[in-house]
Coordinates of C-alpha atoms and ligand atoms in Angstrom, one line a residue:
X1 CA 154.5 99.1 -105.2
X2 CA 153.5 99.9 -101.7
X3 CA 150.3 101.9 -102.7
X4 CA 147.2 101.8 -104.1
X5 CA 146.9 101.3 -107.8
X6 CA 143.8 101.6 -109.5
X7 CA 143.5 100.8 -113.4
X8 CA 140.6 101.8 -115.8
X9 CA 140.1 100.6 -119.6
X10 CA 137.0 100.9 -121.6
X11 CA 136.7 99.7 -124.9
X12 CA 136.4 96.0 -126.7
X13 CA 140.1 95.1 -125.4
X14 CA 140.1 96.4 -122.1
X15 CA 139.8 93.3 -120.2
X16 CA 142.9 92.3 -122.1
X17 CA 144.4 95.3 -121.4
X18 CA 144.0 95.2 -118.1
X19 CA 145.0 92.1 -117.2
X20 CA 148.6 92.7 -119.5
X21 CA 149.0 96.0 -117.4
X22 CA 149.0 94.7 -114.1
X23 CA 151.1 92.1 -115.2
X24 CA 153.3 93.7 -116.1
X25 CA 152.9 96.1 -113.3
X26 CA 154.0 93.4 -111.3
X27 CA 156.8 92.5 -113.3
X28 CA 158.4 96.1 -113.1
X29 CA 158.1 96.0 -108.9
X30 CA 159.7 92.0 -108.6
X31 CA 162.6 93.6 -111.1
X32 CA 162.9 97.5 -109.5
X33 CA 162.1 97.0 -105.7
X34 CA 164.7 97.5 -103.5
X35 CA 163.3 95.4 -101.3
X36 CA 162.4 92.1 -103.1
X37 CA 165.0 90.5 -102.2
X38 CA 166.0 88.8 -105.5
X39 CA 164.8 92.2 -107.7
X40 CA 167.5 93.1 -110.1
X41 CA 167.8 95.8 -108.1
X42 CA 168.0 94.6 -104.8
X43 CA 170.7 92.0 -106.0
X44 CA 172.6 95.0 -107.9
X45 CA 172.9 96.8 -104.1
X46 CA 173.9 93.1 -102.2
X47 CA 176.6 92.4 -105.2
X48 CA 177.8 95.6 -106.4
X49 CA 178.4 94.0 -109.6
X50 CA 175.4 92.6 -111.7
X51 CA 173.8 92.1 -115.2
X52 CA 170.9 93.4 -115.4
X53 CA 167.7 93.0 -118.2
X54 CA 167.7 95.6 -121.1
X55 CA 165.1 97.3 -119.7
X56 CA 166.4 98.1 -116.1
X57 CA 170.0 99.0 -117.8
X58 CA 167.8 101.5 -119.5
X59 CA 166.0 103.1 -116.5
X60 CA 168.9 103.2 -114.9
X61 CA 170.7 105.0 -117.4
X62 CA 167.8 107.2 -117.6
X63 CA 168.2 108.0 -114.0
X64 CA 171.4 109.4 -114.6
X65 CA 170.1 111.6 -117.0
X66 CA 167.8 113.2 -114.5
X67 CA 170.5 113.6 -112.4
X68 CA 172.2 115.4 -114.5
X69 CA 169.3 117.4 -116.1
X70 CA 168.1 118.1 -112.7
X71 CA 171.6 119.2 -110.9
X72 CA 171.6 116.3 -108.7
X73 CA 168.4 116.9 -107.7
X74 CA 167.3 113.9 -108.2
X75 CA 169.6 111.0 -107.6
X76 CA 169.0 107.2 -107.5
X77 CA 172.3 107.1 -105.4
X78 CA 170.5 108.2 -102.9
X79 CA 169.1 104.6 -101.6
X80 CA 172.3 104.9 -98.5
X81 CA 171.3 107.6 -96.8
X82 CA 166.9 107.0 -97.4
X83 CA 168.1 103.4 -95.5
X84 CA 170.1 105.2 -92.8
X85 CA 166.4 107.4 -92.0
X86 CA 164.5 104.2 -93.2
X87 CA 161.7 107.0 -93.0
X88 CA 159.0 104.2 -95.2
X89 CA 159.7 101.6 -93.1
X90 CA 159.0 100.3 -89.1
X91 CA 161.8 101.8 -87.9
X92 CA 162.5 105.3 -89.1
X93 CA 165.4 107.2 -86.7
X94 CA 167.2 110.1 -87.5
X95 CA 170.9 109.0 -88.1
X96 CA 173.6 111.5 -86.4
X97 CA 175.9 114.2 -88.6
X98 CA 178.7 111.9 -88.6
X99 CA 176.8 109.2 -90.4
X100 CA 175.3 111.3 -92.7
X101 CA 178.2 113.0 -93.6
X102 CA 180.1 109.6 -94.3
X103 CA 177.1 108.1 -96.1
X104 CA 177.0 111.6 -98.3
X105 CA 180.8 109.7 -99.6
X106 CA 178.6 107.3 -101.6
X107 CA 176.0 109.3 -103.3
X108 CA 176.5 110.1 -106.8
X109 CA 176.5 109.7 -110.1
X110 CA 180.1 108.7 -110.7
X111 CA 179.8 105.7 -108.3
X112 CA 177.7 103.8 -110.8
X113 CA 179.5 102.3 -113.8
X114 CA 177.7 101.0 -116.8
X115 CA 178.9 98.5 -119.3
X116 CA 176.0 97.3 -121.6
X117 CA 173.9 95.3 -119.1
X118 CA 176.6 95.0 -116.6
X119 CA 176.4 97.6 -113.4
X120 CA 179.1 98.0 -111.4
X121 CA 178.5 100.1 -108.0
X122 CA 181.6 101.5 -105.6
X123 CA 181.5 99.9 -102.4
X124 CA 179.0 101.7 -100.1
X125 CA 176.9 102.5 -102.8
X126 CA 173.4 101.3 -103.6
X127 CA 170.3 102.6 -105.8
X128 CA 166.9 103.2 -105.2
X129 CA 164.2 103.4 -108.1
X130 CA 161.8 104.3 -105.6
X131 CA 161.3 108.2 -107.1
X132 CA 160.9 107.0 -111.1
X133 CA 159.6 103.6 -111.4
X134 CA 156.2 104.5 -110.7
X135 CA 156.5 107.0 -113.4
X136 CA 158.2 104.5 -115.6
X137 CA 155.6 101.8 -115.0
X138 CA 152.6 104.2 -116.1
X139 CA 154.7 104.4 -119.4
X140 CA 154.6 101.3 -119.9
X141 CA 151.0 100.7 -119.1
X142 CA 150.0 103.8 -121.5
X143 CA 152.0 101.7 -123.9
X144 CA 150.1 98.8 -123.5
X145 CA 146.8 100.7 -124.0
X146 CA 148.0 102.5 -127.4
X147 CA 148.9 98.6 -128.4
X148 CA 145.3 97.4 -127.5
X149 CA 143.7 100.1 -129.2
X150 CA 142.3 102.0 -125.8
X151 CA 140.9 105.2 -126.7
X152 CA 139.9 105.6 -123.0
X153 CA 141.3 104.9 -119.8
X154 CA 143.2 105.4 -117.1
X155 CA 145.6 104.7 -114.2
X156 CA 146.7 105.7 -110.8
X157 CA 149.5 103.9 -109.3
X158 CA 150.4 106.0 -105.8
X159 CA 150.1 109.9 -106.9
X160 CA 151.3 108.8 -110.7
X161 CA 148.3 109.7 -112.9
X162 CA 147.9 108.9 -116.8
X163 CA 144.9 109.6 -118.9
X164 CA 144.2 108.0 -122.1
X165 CA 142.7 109.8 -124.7
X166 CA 139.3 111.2 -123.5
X167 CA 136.0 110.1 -121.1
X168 CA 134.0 107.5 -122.5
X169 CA 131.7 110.8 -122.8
X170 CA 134.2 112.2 -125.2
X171 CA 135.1 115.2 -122.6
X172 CA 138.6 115.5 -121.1
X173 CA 139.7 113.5 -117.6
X174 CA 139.4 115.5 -114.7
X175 CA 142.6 115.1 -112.7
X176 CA 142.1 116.7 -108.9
X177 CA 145.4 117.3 -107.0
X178 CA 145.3 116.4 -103.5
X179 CA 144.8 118.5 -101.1
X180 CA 148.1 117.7 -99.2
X181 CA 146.3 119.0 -95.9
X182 CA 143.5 117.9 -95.8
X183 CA 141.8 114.8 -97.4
X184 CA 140.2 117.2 -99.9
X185 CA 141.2 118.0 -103.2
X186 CA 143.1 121.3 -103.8
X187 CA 142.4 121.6 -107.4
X188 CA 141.2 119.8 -110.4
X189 CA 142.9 119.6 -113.9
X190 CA 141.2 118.9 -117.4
X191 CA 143.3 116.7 -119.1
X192 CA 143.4 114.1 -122.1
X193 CA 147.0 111.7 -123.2
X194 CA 148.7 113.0 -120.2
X195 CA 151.0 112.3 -117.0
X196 CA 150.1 114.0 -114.1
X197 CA 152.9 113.1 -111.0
X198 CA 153.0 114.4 -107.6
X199 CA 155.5 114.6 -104.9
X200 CA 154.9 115.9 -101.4
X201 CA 156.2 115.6 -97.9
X202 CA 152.4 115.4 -96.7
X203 CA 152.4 111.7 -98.2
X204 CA 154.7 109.5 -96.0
X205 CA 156.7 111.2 -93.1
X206 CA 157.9 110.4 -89.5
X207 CA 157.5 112.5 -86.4
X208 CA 160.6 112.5 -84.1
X209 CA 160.9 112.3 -80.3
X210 CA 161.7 116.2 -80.7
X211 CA 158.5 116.7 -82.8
X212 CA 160.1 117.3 -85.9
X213 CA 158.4 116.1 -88.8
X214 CA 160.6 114.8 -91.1
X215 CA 159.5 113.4 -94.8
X216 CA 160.7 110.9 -97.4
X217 CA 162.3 113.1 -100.1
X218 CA 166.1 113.4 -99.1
X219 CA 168.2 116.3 -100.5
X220 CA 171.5 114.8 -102.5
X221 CA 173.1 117.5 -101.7
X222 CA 172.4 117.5 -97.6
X223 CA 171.6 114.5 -96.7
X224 CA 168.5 115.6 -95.1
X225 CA 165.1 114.8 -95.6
X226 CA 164.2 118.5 -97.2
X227 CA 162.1 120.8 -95.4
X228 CA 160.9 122.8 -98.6
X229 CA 158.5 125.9 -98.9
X230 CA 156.7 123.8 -101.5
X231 CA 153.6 121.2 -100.2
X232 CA 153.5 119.9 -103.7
X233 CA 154.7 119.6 -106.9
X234 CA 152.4 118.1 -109.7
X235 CA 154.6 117.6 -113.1
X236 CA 151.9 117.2 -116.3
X237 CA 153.9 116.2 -119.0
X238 CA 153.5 113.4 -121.9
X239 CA 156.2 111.0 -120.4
X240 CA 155.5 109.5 -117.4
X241 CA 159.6 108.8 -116.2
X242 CA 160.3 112.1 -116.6
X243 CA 157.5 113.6 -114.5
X244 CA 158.3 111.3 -111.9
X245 CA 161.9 112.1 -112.0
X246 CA 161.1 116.0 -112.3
X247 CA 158.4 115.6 -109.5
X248 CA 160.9 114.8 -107.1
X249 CA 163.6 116.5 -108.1
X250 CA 161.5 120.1 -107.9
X251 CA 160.1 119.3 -104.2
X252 CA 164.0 119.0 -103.2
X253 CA 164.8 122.4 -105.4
X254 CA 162.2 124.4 -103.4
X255 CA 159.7 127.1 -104.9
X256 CA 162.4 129.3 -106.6
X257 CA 164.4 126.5 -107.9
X258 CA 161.3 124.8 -109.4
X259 CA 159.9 127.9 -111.1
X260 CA 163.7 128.6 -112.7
X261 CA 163.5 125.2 -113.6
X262 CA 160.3 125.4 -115.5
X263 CA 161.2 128.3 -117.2
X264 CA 164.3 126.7 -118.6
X265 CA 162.2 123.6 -120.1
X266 CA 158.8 125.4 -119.9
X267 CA 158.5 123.4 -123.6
X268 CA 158.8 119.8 -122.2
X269 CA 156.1 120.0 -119.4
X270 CA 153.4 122.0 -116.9
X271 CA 152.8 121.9 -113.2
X272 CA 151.2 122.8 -110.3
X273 CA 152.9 123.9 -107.1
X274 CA 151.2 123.8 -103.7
X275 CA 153.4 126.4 -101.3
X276 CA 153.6 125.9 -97.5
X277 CA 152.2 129.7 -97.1
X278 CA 149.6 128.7 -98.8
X279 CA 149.6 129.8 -102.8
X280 CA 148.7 127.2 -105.5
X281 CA 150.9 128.2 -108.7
X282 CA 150.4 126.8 -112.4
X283 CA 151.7 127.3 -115.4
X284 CA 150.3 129.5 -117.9
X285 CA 149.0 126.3 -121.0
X286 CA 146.9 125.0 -118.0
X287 CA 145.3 128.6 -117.7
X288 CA 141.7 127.4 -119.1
X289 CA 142.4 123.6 -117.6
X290 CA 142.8 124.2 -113.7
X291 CA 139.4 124.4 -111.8
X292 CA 139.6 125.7 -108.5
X293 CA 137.3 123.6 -105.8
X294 CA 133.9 125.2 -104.1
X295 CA 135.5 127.1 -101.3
X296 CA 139.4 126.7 -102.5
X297 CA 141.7 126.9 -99.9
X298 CA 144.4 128.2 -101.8
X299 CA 145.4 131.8 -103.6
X300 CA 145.8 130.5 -106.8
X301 CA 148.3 132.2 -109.5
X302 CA 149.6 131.6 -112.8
X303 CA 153.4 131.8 -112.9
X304 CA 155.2 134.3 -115.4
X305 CA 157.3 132.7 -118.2
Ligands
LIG401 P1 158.5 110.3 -105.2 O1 157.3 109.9 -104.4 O2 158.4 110.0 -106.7 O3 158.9 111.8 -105.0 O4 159.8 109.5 -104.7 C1 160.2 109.5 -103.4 C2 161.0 108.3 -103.1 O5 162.2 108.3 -103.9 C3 161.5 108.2 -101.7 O6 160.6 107.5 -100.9 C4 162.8 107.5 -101.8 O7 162.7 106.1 -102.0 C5 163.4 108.1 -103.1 N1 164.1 109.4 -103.0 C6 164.2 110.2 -101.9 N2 164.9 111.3 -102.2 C7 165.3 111.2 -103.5 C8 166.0 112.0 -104.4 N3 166.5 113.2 -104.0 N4 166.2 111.6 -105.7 C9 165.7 110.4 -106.1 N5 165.0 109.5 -105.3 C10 164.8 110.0 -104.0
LIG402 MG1 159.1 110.9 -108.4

């Protein structure tokens, strides 16, 4: 999944456990990367027209979901204009208005059709799992630890965090957020059965010939990579897909839009926002789990319901 994964399991089946997660870790990316090139995925974009597994049928009608629950916020539909910036890959450029503004014609919801397992995608249009399947594949690894009988555990696959049940020294996990300038943490969280997700321009970006800085999270509604007033967003929630999806989708709303967010679905999750003038802001259920660092570089704040 382009990233560093690290998996932990203690217990009399966590051998097995392990070894049946990063299968099936592996399974997820050769089915959901856009660029395998015979991924369901991948083929979906080359064909426009493809039957896909039950279980990428179902993240992708997840995805709409999240679009919708998220106001476009987030959007699979996206995958046109990340290519045109290709900001992960060798060659990032920044495309011209024009281009953007034509590519904008193929973002969207309504340009993917679902028929069972069938997916049918306008011409122009492709998908890209890139901001959920990380989130999705921790829910299926904390699935395979609850069927193994794991009491402990846990996972990091690129910023995606899940704790199972508590340290082998019965005390909650202790979840740090990074630090997203410097290589630092900015704040630790005391957690146990949980998702932590974060999002951030600070974690893969391109500099252009002008000098501007310009990161991997794209707004739907612009075209543009976004320049927020948010650092960070960590989403702590029980389902990993959603705080994935929500992760990504508040870094493109921007500090107001992700506290208005929260406070219309304060019940389904927590999180932790890292501004660019430099305020850390949590919700108020992780009032006695935050710890801030020796010699915090933040102003941290619990934000009103
Ligand atoms: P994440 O690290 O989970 O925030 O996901 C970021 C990745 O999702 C990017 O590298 C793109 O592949 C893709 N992406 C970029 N912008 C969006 C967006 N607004 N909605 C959904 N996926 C996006
Ligand atoms: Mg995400």
């Amino acid at each position: 999944m382009d990233t560093y994964m690290s998996l932990t399991a203690y217990g009399k089946n966590a051998q097995t456990a392990l070894t049946d997660a990063s299968r099936k870790i592996n399974e997820l990316e050769r089915m959901l990367s856009t660029t395998i090139p015979d991924s369901e995925v991948a083929k979906l974009n080359e064909t426009l027209h493809f039957r896909v597994s039950d279980e990428t049928a179902a993240l992708l009608r997840t995805s709409l979901q999240y679009t919708q629950s998220t106001d476009g916020a987030f959007d699979m539909t996206i995958a046109p204009i990340v290519n045109a910036w290709g900001i992960t890959t060798d060659a990032p450029r920044v495309p011209d208005e024009n281009e953007i503004a034509f590519l904008l014609n193929y973002v969207g919801s309504t340009h993917v059709h679902l028929d069972g397992n069938t997916v049918t995608l306008d011409a122009g249009s492709a998908v890209d799992l890139g901001g959920i399947a990380k989130g999705y594949a921790s829910d299926c690894v904390a699935k395979i630890f609850a069927s193994s009988g794991i009491a402990s555990g846990c996972i990091s696959l690129g910023g995606n965090v899940y704790v199972c049940g508590n340290k082998p020294d019965g005390k909650a996990w202790s979840v740090a957020i990074q630090d997203p300038q410097s290589n630092n943490y900015a704040a630790t969280v005391a957690l146990s059965d949980a998702f932590a997700v974060t999002s951030g321009g600070y974690q893969r970006y391109f500099t252009a010939e002008n000098g501007t800085v310009y990161q991997h999270i794209i707004d739907p509604k612009t075209g543009y990579p976004v320049q927020s007033d948010l650092m960070s967003v960590t989403i702590i929630a029980d389902n990993g897909t959603m705080a994935d999806a929500y992760s990504t989708a508040l870094y493109v709303m921007g500090e107001k839009g992700a506290v208005d967010f929260w406070r219309a679905n304060a019940d389904s999750f927590d999180m932790v926002l890292i501004t660019a003038d430099g305020r850390l802001l949590y919700t108020p259920n992780l009032q006695n789990k935050i710890s801030e660092p020796e010699g915090a570089s933040y102003d941290f704040q619990v934000i009103d319901r």
